[in-house]
Short mmCIF file of C-alpha atoms in Angstrom, two decimals:
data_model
loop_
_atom_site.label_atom_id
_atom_site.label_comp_id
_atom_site.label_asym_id
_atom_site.label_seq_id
_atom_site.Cartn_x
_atom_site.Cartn_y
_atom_site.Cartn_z
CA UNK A 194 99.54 122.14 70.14
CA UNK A 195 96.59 119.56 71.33
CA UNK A 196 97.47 116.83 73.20
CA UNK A 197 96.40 114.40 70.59
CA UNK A 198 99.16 116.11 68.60
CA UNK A 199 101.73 116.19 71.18
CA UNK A 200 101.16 111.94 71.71
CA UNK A 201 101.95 111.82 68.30
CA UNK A 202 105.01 113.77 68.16
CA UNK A 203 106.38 111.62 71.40
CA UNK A 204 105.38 108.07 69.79
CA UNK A 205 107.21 109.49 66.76
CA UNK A 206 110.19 110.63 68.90
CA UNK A 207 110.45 107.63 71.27
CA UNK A 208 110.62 105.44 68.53
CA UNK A 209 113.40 107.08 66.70
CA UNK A 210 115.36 107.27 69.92
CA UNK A 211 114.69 103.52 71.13
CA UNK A 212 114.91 101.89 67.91
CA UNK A 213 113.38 98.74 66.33
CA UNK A 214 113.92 96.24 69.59
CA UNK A 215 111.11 98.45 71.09
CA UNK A 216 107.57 98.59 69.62
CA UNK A 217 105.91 102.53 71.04
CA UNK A 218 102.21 103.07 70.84
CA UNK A 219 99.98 105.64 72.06
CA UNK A 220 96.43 105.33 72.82
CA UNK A 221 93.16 107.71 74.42
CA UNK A 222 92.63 105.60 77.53
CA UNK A 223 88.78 105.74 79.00
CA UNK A 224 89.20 106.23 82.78
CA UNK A 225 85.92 106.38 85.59
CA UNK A 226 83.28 108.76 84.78
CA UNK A 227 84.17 109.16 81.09
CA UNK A 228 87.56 111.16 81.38
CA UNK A 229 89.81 110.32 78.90
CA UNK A 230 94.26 110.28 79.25
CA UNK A 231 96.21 109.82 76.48
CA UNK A 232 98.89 107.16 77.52
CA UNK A 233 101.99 105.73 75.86
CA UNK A 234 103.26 101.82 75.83
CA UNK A 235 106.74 100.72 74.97
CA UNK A 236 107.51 96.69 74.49
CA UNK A 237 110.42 95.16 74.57
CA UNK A 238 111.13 91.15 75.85
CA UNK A 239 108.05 91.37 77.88
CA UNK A 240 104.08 90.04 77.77
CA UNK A 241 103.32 93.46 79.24
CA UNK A 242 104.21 96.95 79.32
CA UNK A 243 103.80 99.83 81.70
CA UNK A 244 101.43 102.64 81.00
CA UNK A 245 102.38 106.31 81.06
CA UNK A 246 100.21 108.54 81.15
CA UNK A 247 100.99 112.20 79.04
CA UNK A 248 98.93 114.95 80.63
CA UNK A 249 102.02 115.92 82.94
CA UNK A 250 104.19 115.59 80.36
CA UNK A 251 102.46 117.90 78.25
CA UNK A 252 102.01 120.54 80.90
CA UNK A 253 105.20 120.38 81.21
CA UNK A 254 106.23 120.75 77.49
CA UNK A 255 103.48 123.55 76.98
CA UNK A 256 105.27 125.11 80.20
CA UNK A 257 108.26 125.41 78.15
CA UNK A 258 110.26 122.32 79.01
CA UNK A 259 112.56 121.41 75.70
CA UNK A 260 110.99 118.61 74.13
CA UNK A 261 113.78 116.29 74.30
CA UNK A 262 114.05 116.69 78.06
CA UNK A 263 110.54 115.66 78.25
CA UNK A 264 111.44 112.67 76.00
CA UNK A 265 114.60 111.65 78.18
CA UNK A 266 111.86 111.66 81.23
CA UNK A 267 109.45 109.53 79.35
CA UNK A 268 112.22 107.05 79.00
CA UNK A 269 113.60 107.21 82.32
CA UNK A 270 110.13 106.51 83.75
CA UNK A 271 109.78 103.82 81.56
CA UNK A 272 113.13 102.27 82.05
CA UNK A 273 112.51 102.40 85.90
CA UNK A 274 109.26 100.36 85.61
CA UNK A 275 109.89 97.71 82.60
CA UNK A 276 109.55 94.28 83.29
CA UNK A 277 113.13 92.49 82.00
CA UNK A 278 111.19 89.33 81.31
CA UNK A 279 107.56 88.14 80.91
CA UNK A 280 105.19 88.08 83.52
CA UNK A 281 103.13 84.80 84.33
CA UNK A 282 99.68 85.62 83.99
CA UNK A 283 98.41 81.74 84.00
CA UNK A 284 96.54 82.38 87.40
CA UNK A 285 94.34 84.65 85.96
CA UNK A 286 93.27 82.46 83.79
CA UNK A 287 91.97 79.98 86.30
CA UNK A 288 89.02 81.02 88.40
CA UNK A 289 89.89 78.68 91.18
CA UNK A 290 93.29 80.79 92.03
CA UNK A 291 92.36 84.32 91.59
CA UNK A 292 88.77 84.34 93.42
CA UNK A 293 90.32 84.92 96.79
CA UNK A 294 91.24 88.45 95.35
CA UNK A 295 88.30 89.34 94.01
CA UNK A 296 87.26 93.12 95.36
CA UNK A 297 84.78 95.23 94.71
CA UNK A 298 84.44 99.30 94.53
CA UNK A 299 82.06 102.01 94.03
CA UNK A 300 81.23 104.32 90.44
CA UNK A 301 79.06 106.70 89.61
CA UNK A 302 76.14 105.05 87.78
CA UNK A 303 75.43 107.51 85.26
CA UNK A 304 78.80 108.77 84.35
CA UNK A 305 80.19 105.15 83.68
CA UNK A 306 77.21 104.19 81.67
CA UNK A 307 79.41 102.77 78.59
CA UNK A 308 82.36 101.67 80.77
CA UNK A 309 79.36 99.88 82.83
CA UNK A 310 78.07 97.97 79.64
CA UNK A 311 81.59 95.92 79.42
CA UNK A 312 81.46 95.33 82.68
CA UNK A 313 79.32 93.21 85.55
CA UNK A 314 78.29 95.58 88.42
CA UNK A 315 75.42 95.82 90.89
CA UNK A 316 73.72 98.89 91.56
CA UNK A 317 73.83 100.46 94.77
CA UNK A 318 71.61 103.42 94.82
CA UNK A 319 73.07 105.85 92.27
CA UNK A 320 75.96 104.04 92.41
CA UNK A 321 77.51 100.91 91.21
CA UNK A 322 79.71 98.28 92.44
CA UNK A 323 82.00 97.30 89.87
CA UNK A 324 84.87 94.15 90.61
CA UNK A 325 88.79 93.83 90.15
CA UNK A 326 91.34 91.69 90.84
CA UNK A 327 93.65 93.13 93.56
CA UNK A 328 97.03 91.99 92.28
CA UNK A 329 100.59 91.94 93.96
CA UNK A 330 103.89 91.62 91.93
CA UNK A 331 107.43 92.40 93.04
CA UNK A 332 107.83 94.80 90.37
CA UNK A 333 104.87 97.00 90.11
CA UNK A 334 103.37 96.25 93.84
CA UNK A 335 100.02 96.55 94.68
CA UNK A 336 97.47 96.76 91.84
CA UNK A 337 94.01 95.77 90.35
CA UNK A 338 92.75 94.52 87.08
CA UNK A 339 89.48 95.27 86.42
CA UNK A 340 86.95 92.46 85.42
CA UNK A 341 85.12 92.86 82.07
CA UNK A 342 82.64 90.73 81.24
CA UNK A 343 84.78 88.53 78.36
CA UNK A 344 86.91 87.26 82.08
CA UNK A 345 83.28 86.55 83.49
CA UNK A 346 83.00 84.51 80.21
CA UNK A 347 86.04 82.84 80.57
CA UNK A 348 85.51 81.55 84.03
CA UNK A 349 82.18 80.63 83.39
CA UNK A 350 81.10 82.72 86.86
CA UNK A 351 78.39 84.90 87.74
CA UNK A 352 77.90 88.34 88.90
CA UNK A 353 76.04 86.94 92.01
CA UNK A 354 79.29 84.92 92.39
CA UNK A 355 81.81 87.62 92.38
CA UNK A 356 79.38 89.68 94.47
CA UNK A 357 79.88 87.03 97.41
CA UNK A 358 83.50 86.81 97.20
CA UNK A 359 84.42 90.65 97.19
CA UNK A 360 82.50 90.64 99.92
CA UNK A 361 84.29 88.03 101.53
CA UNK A 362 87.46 89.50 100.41
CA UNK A 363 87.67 93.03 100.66
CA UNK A 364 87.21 93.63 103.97
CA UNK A 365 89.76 91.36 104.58
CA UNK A 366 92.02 92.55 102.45
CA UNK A 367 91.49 96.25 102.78
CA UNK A 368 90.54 96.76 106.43
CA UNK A 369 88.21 99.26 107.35
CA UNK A 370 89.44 102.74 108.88
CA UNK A 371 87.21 105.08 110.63
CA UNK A 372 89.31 108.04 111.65
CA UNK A 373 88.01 111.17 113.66
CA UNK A 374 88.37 114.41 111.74
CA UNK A 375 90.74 115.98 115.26
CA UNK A 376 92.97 113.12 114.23
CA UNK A 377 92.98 113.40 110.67
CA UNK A 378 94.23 117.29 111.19
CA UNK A 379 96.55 116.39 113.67
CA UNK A 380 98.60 113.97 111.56
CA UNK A 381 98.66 116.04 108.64
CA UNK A 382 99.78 119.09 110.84
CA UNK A 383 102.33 116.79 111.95
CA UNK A 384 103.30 115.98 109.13
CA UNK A 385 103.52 119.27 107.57
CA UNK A 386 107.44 120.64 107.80
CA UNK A 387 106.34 124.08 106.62
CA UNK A 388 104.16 124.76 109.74
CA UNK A 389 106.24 126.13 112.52
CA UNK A 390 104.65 124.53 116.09
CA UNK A 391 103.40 127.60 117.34
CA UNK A 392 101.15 128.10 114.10
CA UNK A 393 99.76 124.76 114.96
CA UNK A 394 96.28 124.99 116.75
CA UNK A 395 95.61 123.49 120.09
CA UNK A 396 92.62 120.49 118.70
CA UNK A 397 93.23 118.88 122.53
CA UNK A 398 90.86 121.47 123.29
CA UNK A 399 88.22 119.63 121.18
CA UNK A 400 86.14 116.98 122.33
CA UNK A 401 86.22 113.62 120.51
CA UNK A 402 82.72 112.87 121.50
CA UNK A 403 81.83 116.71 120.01
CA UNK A 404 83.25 115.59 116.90
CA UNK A 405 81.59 117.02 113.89
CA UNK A 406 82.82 115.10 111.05
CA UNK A 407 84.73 111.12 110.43
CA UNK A 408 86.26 110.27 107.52
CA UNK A 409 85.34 106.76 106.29
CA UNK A 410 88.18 104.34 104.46
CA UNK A 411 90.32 101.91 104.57
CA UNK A 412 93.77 101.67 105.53
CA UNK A 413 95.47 101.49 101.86
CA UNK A 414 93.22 105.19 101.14
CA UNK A 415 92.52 103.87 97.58
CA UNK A 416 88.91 102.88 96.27
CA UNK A 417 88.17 103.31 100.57
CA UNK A 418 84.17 104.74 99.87
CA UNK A 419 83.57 100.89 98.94
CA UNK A 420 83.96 100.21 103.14
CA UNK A 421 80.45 101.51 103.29
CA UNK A 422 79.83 98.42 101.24
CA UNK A 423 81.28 95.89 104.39
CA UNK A 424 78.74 93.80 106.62
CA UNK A 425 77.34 95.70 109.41
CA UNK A 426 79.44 98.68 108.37
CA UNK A 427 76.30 101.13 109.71
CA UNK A 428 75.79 99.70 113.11
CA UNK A 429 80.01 100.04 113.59
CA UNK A 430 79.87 103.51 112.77
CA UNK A 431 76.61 104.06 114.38
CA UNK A 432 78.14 101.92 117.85
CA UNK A 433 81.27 104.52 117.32
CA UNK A 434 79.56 108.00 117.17
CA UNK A 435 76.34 107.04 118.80
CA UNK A 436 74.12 109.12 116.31
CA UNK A 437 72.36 108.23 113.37
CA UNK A 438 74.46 109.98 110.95
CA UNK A 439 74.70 111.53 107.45
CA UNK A 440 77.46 110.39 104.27
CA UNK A 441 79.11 112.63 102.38
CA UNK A 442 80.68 110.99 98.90
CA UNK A 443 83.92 112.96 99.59
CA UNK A 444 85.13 110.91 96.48
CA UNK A 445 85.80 107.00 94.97
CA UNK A 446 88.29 107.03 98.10
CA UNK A 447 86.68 108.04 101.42
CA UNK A 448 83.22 109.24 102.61
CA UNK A 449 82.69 111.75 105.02
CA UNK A 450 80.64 110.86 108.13
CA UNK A 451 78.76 113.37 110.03
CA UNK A 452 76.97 112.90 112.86
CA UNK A 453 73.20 113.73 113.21
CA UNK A 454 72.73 115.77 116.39
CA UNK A 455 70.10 118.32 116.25
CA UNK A 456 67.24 117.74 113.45
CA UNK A 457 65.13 114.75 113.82
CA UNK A 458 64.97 113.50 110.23
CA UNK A 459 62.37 115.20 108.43
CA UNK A 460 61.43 118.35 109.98
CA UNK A 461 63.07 122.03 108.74
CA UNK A 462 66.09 121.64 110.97
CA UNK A 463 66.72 118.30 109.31
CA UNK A 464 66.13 119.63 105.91
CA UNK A 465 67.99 122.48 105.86
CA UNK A 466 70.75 120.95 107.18
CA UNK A 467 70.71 118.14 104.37
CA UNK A 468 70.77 121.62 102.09
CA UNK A 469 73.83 122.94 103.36
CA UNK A 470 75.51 119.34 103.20
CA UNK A 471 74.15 119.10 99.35
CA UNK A 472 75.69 122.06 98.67
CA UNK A 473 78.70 121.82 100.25
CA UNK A 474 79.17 118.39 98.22
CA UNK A 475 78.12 119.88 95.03
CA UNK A 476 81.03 122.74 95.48
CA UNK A 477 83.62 120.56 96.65
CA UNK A 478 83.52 118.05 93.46
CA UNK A 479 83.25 121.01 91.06
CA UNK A 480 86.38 122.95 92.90
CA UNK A 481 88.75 120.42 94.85
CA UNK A 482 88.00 116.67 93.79
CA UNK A 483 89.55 115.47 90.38
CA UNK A 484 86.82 114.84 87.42
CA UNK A 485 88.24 110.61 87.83
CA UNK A 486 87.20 110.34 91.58
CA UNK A 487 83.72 111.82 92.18
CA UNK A 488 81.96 109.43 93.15
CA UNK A 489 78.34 111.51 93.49
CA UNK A 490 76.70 114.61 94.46
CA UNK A 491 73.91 113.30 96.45
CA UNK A 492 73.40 112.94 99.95
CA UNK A 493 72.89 109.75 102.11
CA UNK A 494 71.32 108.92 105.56
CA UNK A 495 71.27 106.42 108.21
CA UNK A 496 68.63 105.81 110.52
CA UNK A 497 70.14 103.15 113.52
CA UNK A 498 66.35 103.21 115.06
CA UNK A 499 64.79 101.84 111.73
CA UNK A 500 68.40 100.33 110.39
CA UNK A 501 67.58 102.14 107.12
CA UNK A 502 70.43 103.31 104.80
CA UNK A 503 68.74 105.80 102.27
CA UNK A 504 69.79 108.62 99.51
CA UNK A 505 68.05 111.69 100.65
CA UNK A 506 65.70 112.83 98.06
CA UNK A 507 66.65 116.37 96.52
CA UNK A 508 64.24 118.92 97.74
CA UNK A 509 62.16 120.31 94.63
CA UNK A 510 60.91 123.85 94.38
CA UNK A 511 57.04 124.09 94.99
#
């Protein structure tokens, strides 16, 4: 069975089991870089409805779950998140009281190119900054709606405009966290119940200032590769490691930081090294990252002497 089938069969199935009070529909959602999750709604005395996505669900059902136990989760999952009443959504409508959480994050250019055509955005290299709206509600939390160009329309704004504010806001909002790679291991070690202590390795033994790699975010960990975005961002890093220093699009989340210290940028030392970092990015986005968060498989470089941010230029054979 496809998965197109199996959202039919569920919309079917919910609907029987809820009744006519609720109103089920199913739909092929477009995520980031063109991947596409098939997602149910349910209404019922509310503006707005939660989405769930089906991929797990299916696993689950091709796994050899019984369907109606995979039903009875749908529903638990959506009566845990329902809204009992509707949701006042009159501040979006006004300009005035929602540009103070206006945010911006970074896409993959070509790999959004029809999201990116309903959408304002600026481009940043091979990248693009797109906008949201970072949101807060009692029930659902933290969240973001993203802005299309019908709400640029409505508020009679500019992309200029919301350039300047989720710049304003965002790293306000989402501070900025530069975290050693020692660190980084040690919390997750720490973390990590199913490591006995003595299987834990002694990283006191490593020198911050020898540190070979930072890991570039901010402190929520979601849409955190937009920090490279934040005024003066370079010369912070730069004052921190005190090396001009290569980025690594680890993925829409964080960037990897890694200090320059041997080539001096452009001879074979430099090169090769910007090979093995290529590669190394290539390989981790086609084995580890999920298809929704790469954010790129080139290469960037910062230069604090000339205060130059650059993609490096893929090496082509002779």
């Amino acid at each position: 069975m496809k998965i197109s089938d199996f959202a039919i069969k569920v919309k079917i199935e919910l609907q029987s089991v809820l009744g006519d009070e609720y109103l089920v529909d199913i739909s092929e959602n477009c995520k980031m870089n063109g991947v596409k999750k098939w997602a149910v709604t349910i209404h019922k005395d509310s503006n707005i409805a939660p989405t769930i996505y089906l991929e797990a669900f299916y696993k689950r059902f091709i796994d050899g779950e019984d369907f109606e136990t995979v039903i009875n989760s749908i529903i638990m999952m959506y009566r845990e998140s329902a809204p009992s009443e509707d949701i006042d959504m009159s501040d979006f409508m006004q300009f005035e009281l929602i540009k103070d959480k206006i945010c911006f994050k970074l896409c993959n250019t070509e790999k959004n190119m029809d999201i990116l055509e309903k959408i304002p955005s600026v481009p940043f290299y091979d990248l693009s900054v797109v906008f949201y709206v970072l949101v807060t509600n009692e029930l659902f939390g933290s969240g973001q709606v993203l802005i299309r160009n019908e709400h640029m329309q409505l508020w009679n704004t500019s992309v200029s405009e919301l350039m300047s504010c989720a710049r304003n806001n965002t790293p306000k909002l989402l501070n900025i966290k530069l975290s050693n790679i020692i660190d980084v291991m040690k919390n997750i070690l720490s973390r990590n119940d199913s490591i006995e202590a003595e299987d834990i390795p002694d990283l006191s033994m490593i020198d911050r200032d020898d540190c070979f790699m930072w890991v570039l975010s901010n402190d929520d960990g979601f849409n955190g590769a937009a920090s490279i975005l934040y005024p003066n961002v370079m010369d912070d890093i730069y004052e921190v490691i005190g090396k001009n220093f290569f980025v690594i699009p680890s993925s829409v989340h964080e960037l990897i930081v890694v200090p320059d210290k041997e080539g001096i940028e452009g001879d074979d030392t430099w090169n090769h090294r910007c090979s093995q970092l290529r590669d190394m990015i290539h390989q981790v986005n086609e084995e580890e990252v999920p298809e929704s968060d790469i954010l790129s498989d080139n290469l960037y470089y910062y230069n604090a002497d000339d205060k130059v941010f650059k993609l490096v230029p893929e090496e082509r054979p002779a």
